[in-house]
Amino acid sequence: MVQTFKVPIRNLFCLLSYANDMPDFVDSLNDIDEDLITYDFIAKQFLKEVEALNRRGFINGYVTRVEHTNRLGGRILMNDSLEYIMAKKPIMVCEKDEYSADILFNQIMKVTLMAIRKNRYVKVETRRRSYKWLDSLVGVGYVALTREMFLRCHFHRHNVHYKRMIHIARLLHELTLLSHKQGNWSLFSAEIDETSMNRLFEKFLFHFYRIEQKDYRVAVEQMHWNLDGNAKLLPSMRTDISLIHKREPKKIVMDAKFYKNMFQEFHGKASFHSHNMYQLFTYLMHQEQETEVRGILLYPYNGTDVAECYRWNERVTLDVMTVNLEDSWMDIYERLISVLNN
């Protein structure tokens, strides 16, 4: 059975904003009642951006078209035209550059509007507004939206005003992908499976600590075994998140583990998952001797609040902690910042 976590849409939006390196979106919601932050609210923010772009005028760009024609124009594709030449048909395959609104940015806009229009969790008024803007994009073709499309978006001075719209579209797309895996979500919360939640939270933590604190450099470390022998057969040691102090010989190695139950049971005795402890402890044992190192295992709150600290010696400690993703965003923020100061 797939284990899931129930996460408020507001907090999921914040996690995705940081994970996609867009923390300014979180700041823009600080003055808004958290109970009002729903999928519908975010969709309305997207529609506001579309409206602003429409007032300014949607941008066009050169789009390459390939057509089979008896009127020469543009670049002739000889390899593609060869079969017609051999058959003595008056047809050539030509490639032409057309100045059109059918470009990537507008395609993402149109597909997102169509997704809002069909989403049954969005209010009727919001869906109706999406229809209005779809009518303004009749010259833009439909494409299947993918994560790869957002990676192809590059901004410069002529299109930078599209940036906010593209980022909100990306967040809506990510929310939909995560939530629809289980099909169990609402305007206010979504149930996310363990694998997706673990991947998202790890990425979120990496960017959160990179942005929200200045004392540590945040990195992913590739470590080497302190063993003699055939190193090719040894598994890799790669940290999820390493926080390396900029001025002092201190380091934090952090690992986010999202299990519905943070405990394992053996003969009726509950304990932390052994392989998580073994893995992190191994990382700690392979740090430089002069470095004060702290390992942190971070689990989701599941009814038991945990804050345990284990000491190996004066130099090495290992903490096991929980964070409640159903708390207010400010409580989550303060909890994660306090982790560094324990």
GROMACS .gro file of C-alpha atoms in nm:
model
  342
    1MET     CA    1   0.000   0.000   0.000
    2VAL     CA    2   0.132   0.344  -0.096
    3GLN     CA    3   0.180   0.569   0.209
    4THR     CA    4   0.073   0.931   0.172
    5PHE     CA    5   0.113   1.261   0.355
    6LYS     CA    6  -0.158   1.522   0.382
    7VAL     CA    7  -0.007   1.865   0.315
    8PRO     CA    8  -0.193   2.200   0.307
    9ILE     CA    9  -0.185   2.360  -0.038
   10ARG     CA   10  -0.030   2.674   0.116
   11ASN     CA   11   0.267   2.477   0.252
   12LEU     CA   12   0.300   2.268  -0.062
   13PHE     CA   13   0.313   2.591  -0.261
   14CYS     CA   14   0.590   2.720  -0.030
   15LEU     CA   15   0.790   2.398  -0.062
   16LEU     CA   16   0.763   2.407  -0.441
   17SER     CA   17   0.855   2.776  -0.452
   18TYR     CA   18   1.181   2.712  -0.271
   19ALA     CA   19   1.247   2.385  -0.455
   20ASN     CA   20   1.217   2.574  -0.784
   21ASP     CA   21   1.434   2.859  -0.652
   22MET     CA   22   1.146   3.110  -0.634
   23PRO     CA   23   1.129   3.219  -0.267
   24ASP     CA   24   0.990   3.561  -0.360
   25PHE     CA   25   0.652   3.396  -0.419
   26VAL     CA   26   0.643   3.292  -0.054
   27ASP     CA   27   0.725   3.648   0.055
   28SER     CA   28   0.439   3.781  -0.158
   29LEU     CA   29   0.190   3.572   0.045
   30ASN     CA   30   0.310   3.678   0.390
   31ASP     CA   31   0.029   3.930   0.443
   32ILE     CA   32  -0.246   3.692   0.335
   33ASP     CA   33  -0.445   3.473   0.574
   34GLU     CA   34  -0.308   3.120   0.537
   35ASP     CA   35  -0.662   2.976   0.527
   36LEU     CA   36  -0.720   3.169   0.205
   37ILE     CA   37  -0.423   3.012   0.023
   38THR     CA   38  -0.588   2.741  -0.188
   39TYR     CA   39  -0.533   2.600  -0.534
   40ASP     CA   40  -0.806   2.837  -0.654
   41PHE     CA   41  -0.622   3.134  -0.500
   42ILE     CA   42  -0.299   3.041  -0.681
   43ALA     CA   43  -0.492   2.995  -1.007
   44LYS     CA   44  -0.630   3.347  -0.965
   45GLN     CA   45  -0.277   3.481  -0.920
   46PHE     CA   46  -0.191   3.318  -1.250
   47LEU     CA   47  -0.491   3.482  -1.419
   48LYS     CA   48  -0.381   3.821  -1.284
   49GLU     CA   49  -0.044   3.773  -1.452
   50VAL     CA   50  -0.214   3.675  -1.780
   51GLU     CA   51  -0.430   3.986  -1.761
   52ALA     CA   52  -0.125   4.207  -1.705
   53LEU     CA   53   0.053   4.046  -2.002
   54ASN     CA   54  -0.253   4.096  -2.221
   55ARG     CA   55  -0.262   4.468  -2.139
   56ARG     CA   56   0.103   4.495  -2.232
   57GLY     CA   57   0.060   4.276  -2.540
   58PHE     CA   58   0.159   3.911  -2.580
   59ILE     CA   59   0.501   3.873  -2.735
   60ASN     CA   60   0.567   3.711  -3.072
   61GLY     CA   61   0.874   3.534  -3.196
   62TYR     CA   62   1.012   3.357  -3.500
   63VAL     CA   63   0.882   3.003  -3.532
   64THR     CA   64   1.022   2.753  -3.780
   65ARG     CA   65   0.759   2.585  -3.999
   66VAL     CA   66   0.812   2.297  -4.237
   67GLU     CA   67   0.568   2.263  -4.525
   68HIS     CA   68   0.525   2.064  -4.843
   69THR     CA   69   0.459   2.321  -5.116
   70ASN     CA   70   0.476   2.394  -5.488
   71ARG     CA   71   0.581   2.753  -5.413
   72LEU     CA   72   0.945   2.784  -5.319
   73GLY     CA   73   1.031   2.993  -5.017
   74GLY     CA   74   1.260   2.982  -4.719
   75ARG     CA   75   1.513   2.696  -4.698
   76ILE     CA   76   1.469   2.392  -4.918
   77LEU     CA   77   1.519   2.062  -4.736
   78MET     CA   78   1.675   1.856  -5.012
   79ASN     CA   79   1.680   1.522  -4.829
   80ASP     CA   80   1.309   1.548  -4.750
   81SER     CA   81   1.229   1.673  -5.100
   82LEU     CA   82   1.418   1.395  -5.276
   83GLU     CA   83   1.127   1.151  -5.291
   84TYR     CA   84   0.912   1.412  -5.468
   85ILE     CA   85   1.194   1.497  -5.711
   86MET     CA   86   1.241   1.128  -5.795
   87ALA     CA   87   0.867   1.091  -5.850
   88LYS     CA   88   0.872   1.404  -6.072
   89LYS     CA   89   0.613   1.575  -5.855
   90PRO     CA   90   0.606   1.958  -5.842
   91ILE     CA   91   0.650   1.960  -5.464
   92MET     CA   92   0.938   2.064  -5.241
   93VAL     CA   93   0.978   2.057  -4.863
   94CYS     CA   94   1.066   2.402  -4.736
   95GLU     CA   95   1.152   2.541  -4.395
   96LYS     CA   96   1.032   2.893  -4.320
   97ASP     CA   97   1.062   3.129  -4.023
   98GLU     CA   98   0.732   3.293  -3.935
   99TYR     CA   99   0.677   3.575  -3.687
  100SER     CA  100   0.406   3.427  -3.468
  101ALA     CA  101   0.250   3.423  -3.121
  102ASP     CA  102   0.282   3.044  -3.124
  103ILE     CA  103   0.597   3.042  -2.908
  104LEU     CA  104   0.689   2.844  -2.596
  105PHE     CA  105   0.590   3.111  -2.340
  106ASN     CA  106   0.243   3.155  -2.488
  107GLN     CA  107   0.200   2.779  -2.529
  108ILE     CA  108   0.266   2.729  -2.157
  109MET     CA  109   0.018   3.006  -2.081
  110LYS     CA  110  -0.251   2.850  -2.299
  111VAL     CA  111  -0.210   2.495  -2.165
  112THR     CA  112  -0.221   2.623  -1.805
  113LEU     CA  113  -0.540   2.816  -1.880
  114MET     CA  114  -0.691   2.500  -2.026
  115ALA     CA  115  -0.592   2.304  -1.714
  116ILE     CA  116  -0.759   2.564  -1.491
  117ARG     CA  117  -1.070   2.556  -1.706
  118LYS     CA  118  -1.104   2.178  -1.661
  119ASN     CA  119  -1.010   2.158  -1.293
  120ARG     CA  120  -1.316   2.068  -1.088
  121TYR     CA  121  -1.152   2.200  -0.769
  122VAL     CA  122  -1.137   2.551  -0.911
  123LYS     CA  123  -1.434   2.781  -0.857
  124VAL     CA  124  -1.674   2.841  -1.145
  125GLU     CA  125  -1.582   3.210  -1.155
  126THR     CA  126  -1.212   3.124  -1.195
  127ARG     CA  127  -1.283   2.874  -1.473
  128ARG     CA  128  -1.499   3.132  -1.649
  129ARG     CA  129  -1.214   3.386  -1.641
  130SER     CA  130  -0.978   3.130  -1.793
  131TYR     CA  131  -1.216   3.097  -2.092
  132LYS     CA  132  -1.187   3.471  -2.151
  133TRP     CA  133  -0.810   3.466  -2.186
  134LEU     CA  134  -0.811   3.151  -2.397
  135ASP     CA  135  -1.000   3.349  -2.660
  136SER     CA  136  -0.699   3.583  -2.677
  137LEU     CA  137  -0.467   3.295  -2.768
  138VAL     CA  138  -0.643   3.147  -3.069
  139GLY     CA  139  -0.321   3.165  -3.273
  140VAL     CA  140  -0.130   2.959  -3.019
  141GLY     CA  141  -0.120   2.584  -3.064
  142TYR     CA  142  -0.183   2.320  -2.798
  143VAL     CA  143   0.110   2.124  -2.658
  144ALA     CA  144   0.131   1.863  -2.383
  145LEU     CA  145   0.287   2.041  -2.086
  146THR     CA  146   0.598   1.879  -1.937
  147ARG     CA  147   0.861   1.976  -1.680
  148GLU     CA  148   1.118   1.986  -1.959
  149MET     CA  149   0.933   2.276  -2.124
  150PHE     CA  150   0.992   2.497  -1.821
  151LEU     CA  151   1.364   2.421  -1.834
  152ARG     CA  152   1.368   2.557  -2.190
  153CYS     CA  153   1.242   2.898  -2.074
  154HIS     CA  154   1.520   3.155  -2.082
  155PHE     CA  155   1.455   3.517  -1.992
  156HIS     CA  156   1.606   3.838  -2.127
  157ARG     CA  157   1.502   4.202  -2.136
  158HIS     CA  158   1.239   4.148  -2.406
  159ASN     CA  159   1.049   3.872  -2.224
  160VAL     CA  160   1.140   3.911  -1.855
  161HIS     CA  161   0.786   4.038  -1.784
  162TYR     CA  162   0.669   3.681  -1.857
  163LYS     CA  163   0.880   3.540  -1.574
  164ARG     CA  164   0.623   3.555  -1.295
  165MET     CA  165   0.351   3.400  -1.514
  166ILE     CA  166   0.582   3.115  -1.618
  167HIS     CA  167   0.686   3.046  -1.259
  168ILE     CA  168   0.326   3.034  -1.131
  169ALA     CA  169   0.236   2.805  -1.425
  170ARG     CA  170   0.522   2.577  -1.322
  171LEU     CA  171   0.403   2.564  -0.963
  172LEU     CA  172   0.046   2.487  -1.070
  173HIS     CA  173   0.179   2.210  -1.295
  174GLU     CA  174   0.389   2.063  -1.013
  175LEU     CA  175   0.094   2.080  -0.772
  176THR     CA  176  -0.121   1.897  -1.024
  177LEU     CA  177   0.141   1.628  -1.090
  178LEU     CA  178   0.192   1.564  -0.719
  179SER     CA  179  -0.173   1.570  -0.622
  180HIS     CA  180  -0.314   1.369  -0.909
  181LYS     CA  181  -0.085   1.074  -0.842
  182GLN     CA  182  -0.319   0.980  -0.561
  183GLY     CA  183  -0.628   1.156  -0.694
  184ASN     CA  184  -0.707   1.264  -0.338
  185TRP     CA  185  -0.688   1.638  -0.296
  186SER     CA  186  -0.900   1.944  -0.247
  187LEU     CA  187  -0.880   2.321  -0.258
  188PHE     CA  188  -0.705   2.320   0.079
  189SER     CA  189  -0.481   2.012   0.097
  190ALA     CA  190  -0.326   1.732  -0.106
  191GLU     CA  191  -0.214   1.381  -0.022
  192ILE     CA  192   0.135   1.315  -0.157
  193ASP     CA  193   0.303   0.976  -0.178
  194GLU     CA  194   0.622   0.906   0.017
  195THR     CA  195   0.857   0.897  -0.281
  196SER     CA  196   0.739   1.228  -0.426
  197MET     CA  197   0.731   1.392  -0.084
  198ASN     CA  198   1.082   1.275   0.001
  199ARG     CA  199   1.224   1.407  -0.328
  200LEU     CA  200   1.043   1.740  -0.295
  201PHE     CA  201   1.137   1.795   0.068
  202GLU     CA  202   1.503   1.718   0.008
  203LYS     CA  203   1.516   1.969  -0.277
  204PHE     CA  204   1.322   2.223  -0.071
  205LEU     CA  205   1.561   2.194   0.225
  206PHE     CA  206   1.864   2.238   0.001
  207HIS     CA  207   1.738   2.568  -0.142
  208PHE     CA  208   1.576   2.683   0.184
  209TYR     CA  209   1.904   2.670   0.374
  210ARG     CA  210   2.096   2.810   0.077
  211ILE     CA  211   1.870   3.117   0.077
  212GLU     CA  212   1.756   3.169   0.436
  213GLN     CA  213   2.086   3.155   0.625
  214LYS     CA  214   2.430   3.306   0.562
  215ASP     CA  215   2.663   3.118   0.798
  216TYR     CA  216   2.685   2.793   0.601
  217ARG     CA  217   2.765   2.704   0.243
  218VAL     CA  218   2.513   2.449   0.119
  219ALA     CA  219   2.633   2.166  -0.106
  220VAL     CA  220   2.597   1.801  -0.203
  221GLU     CA  221   2.913   1.614  -0.107
  222GLN     CA  222   3.065   1.309  -0.270
  223MET     CA  223   3.274   1.128  -0.007
  224HIS     CA  224   3.529   0.850  -0.034
  225TRP     CA  225   3.555   0.537   0.176
  226ASN     CA  226   3.848   0.518   0.418
  227LEU     CA  227   3.917   0.161   0.311
  228ASP     CA  228   4.193  -0.012   0.119
  229GLY     CA  229   4.084  -0.243  -0.163
  230ASN     CA  230   3.885  -0.239  -0.485
  231ALA     CA  231   3.706   0.096  -0.459
  232LYS     CA  232   3.508   0.028  -0.780
  233LEU     CA  233   3.283  -0.218  -0.595
  234LEU     CA  234   3.205   0.013  -0.304
  235PRO     CA  235   2.874   0.200  -0.308
  236SER     CA  236   2.889   0.576  -0.350
  237MET     CA  237   2.858   0.805  -0.048
  238ARG     CA  238   2.673   1.117  -0.148
  239THR     CA  239   2.508   1.345   0.105
  240ASP     CA  240   2.163   1.490   0.046
  241ILE     CA  241   2.251   1.823   0.207
  242SER     CA  242   2.579   1.936   0.360
  243LEU     CA  243   2.600   2.272   0.538
  244ILE     CA  244   2.964   2.375   0.566
  245HIS     CA  245   3.039   2.666   0.798
  246LYS     CA  246   3.208   2.955   0.620
  247ARG     CA  247   3.432   3.064   0.908
  248GLU     CA  248   3.461   2.776   1.154
  249PRO     CA  249   3.555   2.405   1.118
  250LYS     CA  250   3.191   2.299   1.154
  251LYS     CA  251   2.959   2.100   0.931
  252ILE     CA  252   2.601   1.972   0.934
  253VAL     CA  253   2.505   1.668   0.726
  254MET     CA  254   2.128   1.656   0.683
  255ASP     CA  255   1.906   1.377   0.555
  256ALA     CA  256   1.529   1.409   0.504
  257LYS     CA  257   1.346   1.076   0.535
  258PHE     CA  258   0.976   1.079   0.464
  259TYR     CA  259   0.808   0.773   0.608
  260LYS     CA  260   0.453   0.760   0.733
  261ASN     CA  261   0.598   0.599   1.043
  262MET     CA  262   0.943   0.708   1.156
  263PHE     CA  263   0.974   0.396   1.373
  264GLN     CA  264   1.040   0.032   1.291
  265GLU     CA  265   0.928  -0.247   1.521
  266PHE     CA  266   1.116  -0.562   1.615
  267HIS     CA  267   0.977  -0.803   1.875
  268GLY     CA  268   0.742  -0.531   1.991
  269LYS     CA  269   1.017  -0.273   2.042
  270ALA     CA  270   0.995   0.054   1.850
  271SER     CA  271   1.314   0.216   1.723
  272PHE     CA  272   1.430   0.452   1.452
  273HIS     CA  273   1.486   0.294   1.110
  274SER     CA  274   1.823   0.124   1.138
  275HIS     CA  275   1.941   0.178   0.779
  276ASN     CA  276   1.881   0.556   0.809
  277MET     CA  277   2.089   0.571   1.126
  278TYR     CA  278   2.364   0.349   0.981
  279GLN     CA  279   2.387   0.554   0.662
  280LEU     CA  280   2.410   0.892   0.830
  281PHE     CA  281   2.650   0.766   1.096
  282THR     CA  282   2.877   0.632   0.821
  283TYR     CA  283   2.880   0.977   0.661
  284LEU     CA  284   2.976   1.131   0.995
  285MET     CA  285   3.260   0.883   1.043
  286HIS     CA  286   3.411   0.985   0.708
  287GLN     CA  287   3.446   1.355   0.787
  288GLU     CA  288   3.777   1.530   0.849
  289GLN     CA  289   3.910   1.479   1.198
  290GLU     CA  290   3.947   1.850   1.273
  291THR     CA  291   3.583   1.926   1.178
  292GLU     CA  292   3.301   1.942   1.432
  293VAL     CA  293   3.025   1.753   1.254
  294ARG     CA  294   2.656   1.714   1.329
  295GLY     CA  295   2.419   1.475   1.155
  296ILE     CA  296   2.046   1.550   1.136
  297LEU     CA  297   1.774   1.301   1.038
  298LEU     CA  298   1.455   1.493   0.966
  299TYR     CA  299   1.123   1.305   0.967
  300PRO     CA  300   0.765   1.427   0.919
  301TYR     CA  301   0.555   1.463   1.232
  302ASN     CA  302   0.320   1.165   1.261
  303GLY     CA  303   0.167   1.221   1.601
  304THR     CA  304   0.495   1.199   1.791
  305ASP     CA  305   0.716   1.505   1.819
  306VAL     CA  306   1.079   1.392   1.831
  307ALA     CA  307   1.394   1.586   1.915
  308GLU     CA  308   1.664   1.337   2.018
  309CYS     CA  309   2.037   1.403   2.031
  310TYR     CA  310   2.305   1.133   2.038
  311ARG     CA  311   2.671   1.210   2.103
  312TRP     CA  312   2.962   0.998   1.973
  313ASN     CA  313   3.229   1.224   2.118
  314GLU     CA  314   3.303   1.594   2.159
  315ARG     CA  315   3.328   1.631   1.784
  316VAL     CA  316   3.039   1.417   1.646
  317THR     CA  317   2.667   1.429   1.728
  318LEU     CA  318   2.356   1.289   1.560
  319ASP     CA  319   2.010   1.445   1.597
  320VAL     CA  320   1.673   1.295   1.504
  321MET     CA  321   1.397   1.553   1.462
  322THR     CA  322   1.046   1.596   1.325
  323VAL     CA  323   0.875   1.878   1.138
  324ASN     CA  324   0.498   1.909   1.106
  325LEU     CA  325   0.398   2.000   0.750
  326GLU     CA  326   0.042   2.069   0.865
  327ASP     CA  327   0.162   2.356   1.086
  328SER     CA  328   0.143   2.716   0.970
  329TRP     CA  329   0.415   2.811   0.725
  330MET     CA  330   0.570   3.050   0.980
  331ASP     CA  331   0.595   2.769   1.236
  332ILE     CA  332   0.763   2.545   0.977
  333TYR     CA  333   1.002   2.826   0.883
  334GLU     CA  334   1.099   2.894   1.244
  335ARG     CA  335   1.139   2.523   1.316
  336LEU     CA  336   1.382   2.475   1.029
  337ILE     CA  337   1.585   2.784   1.119
  338SER     CA  338   1.603   2.673   1.483
  339VAL     CA  339   1.747   2.337   1.371
  340LEU     CA  340   2.076   2.508   1.287
  341ASN     CA  341   2.101   2.666   1.631
  342ASN     CA  342   2.036   2.360   1.849
   0.00000   0.00000   0.00000
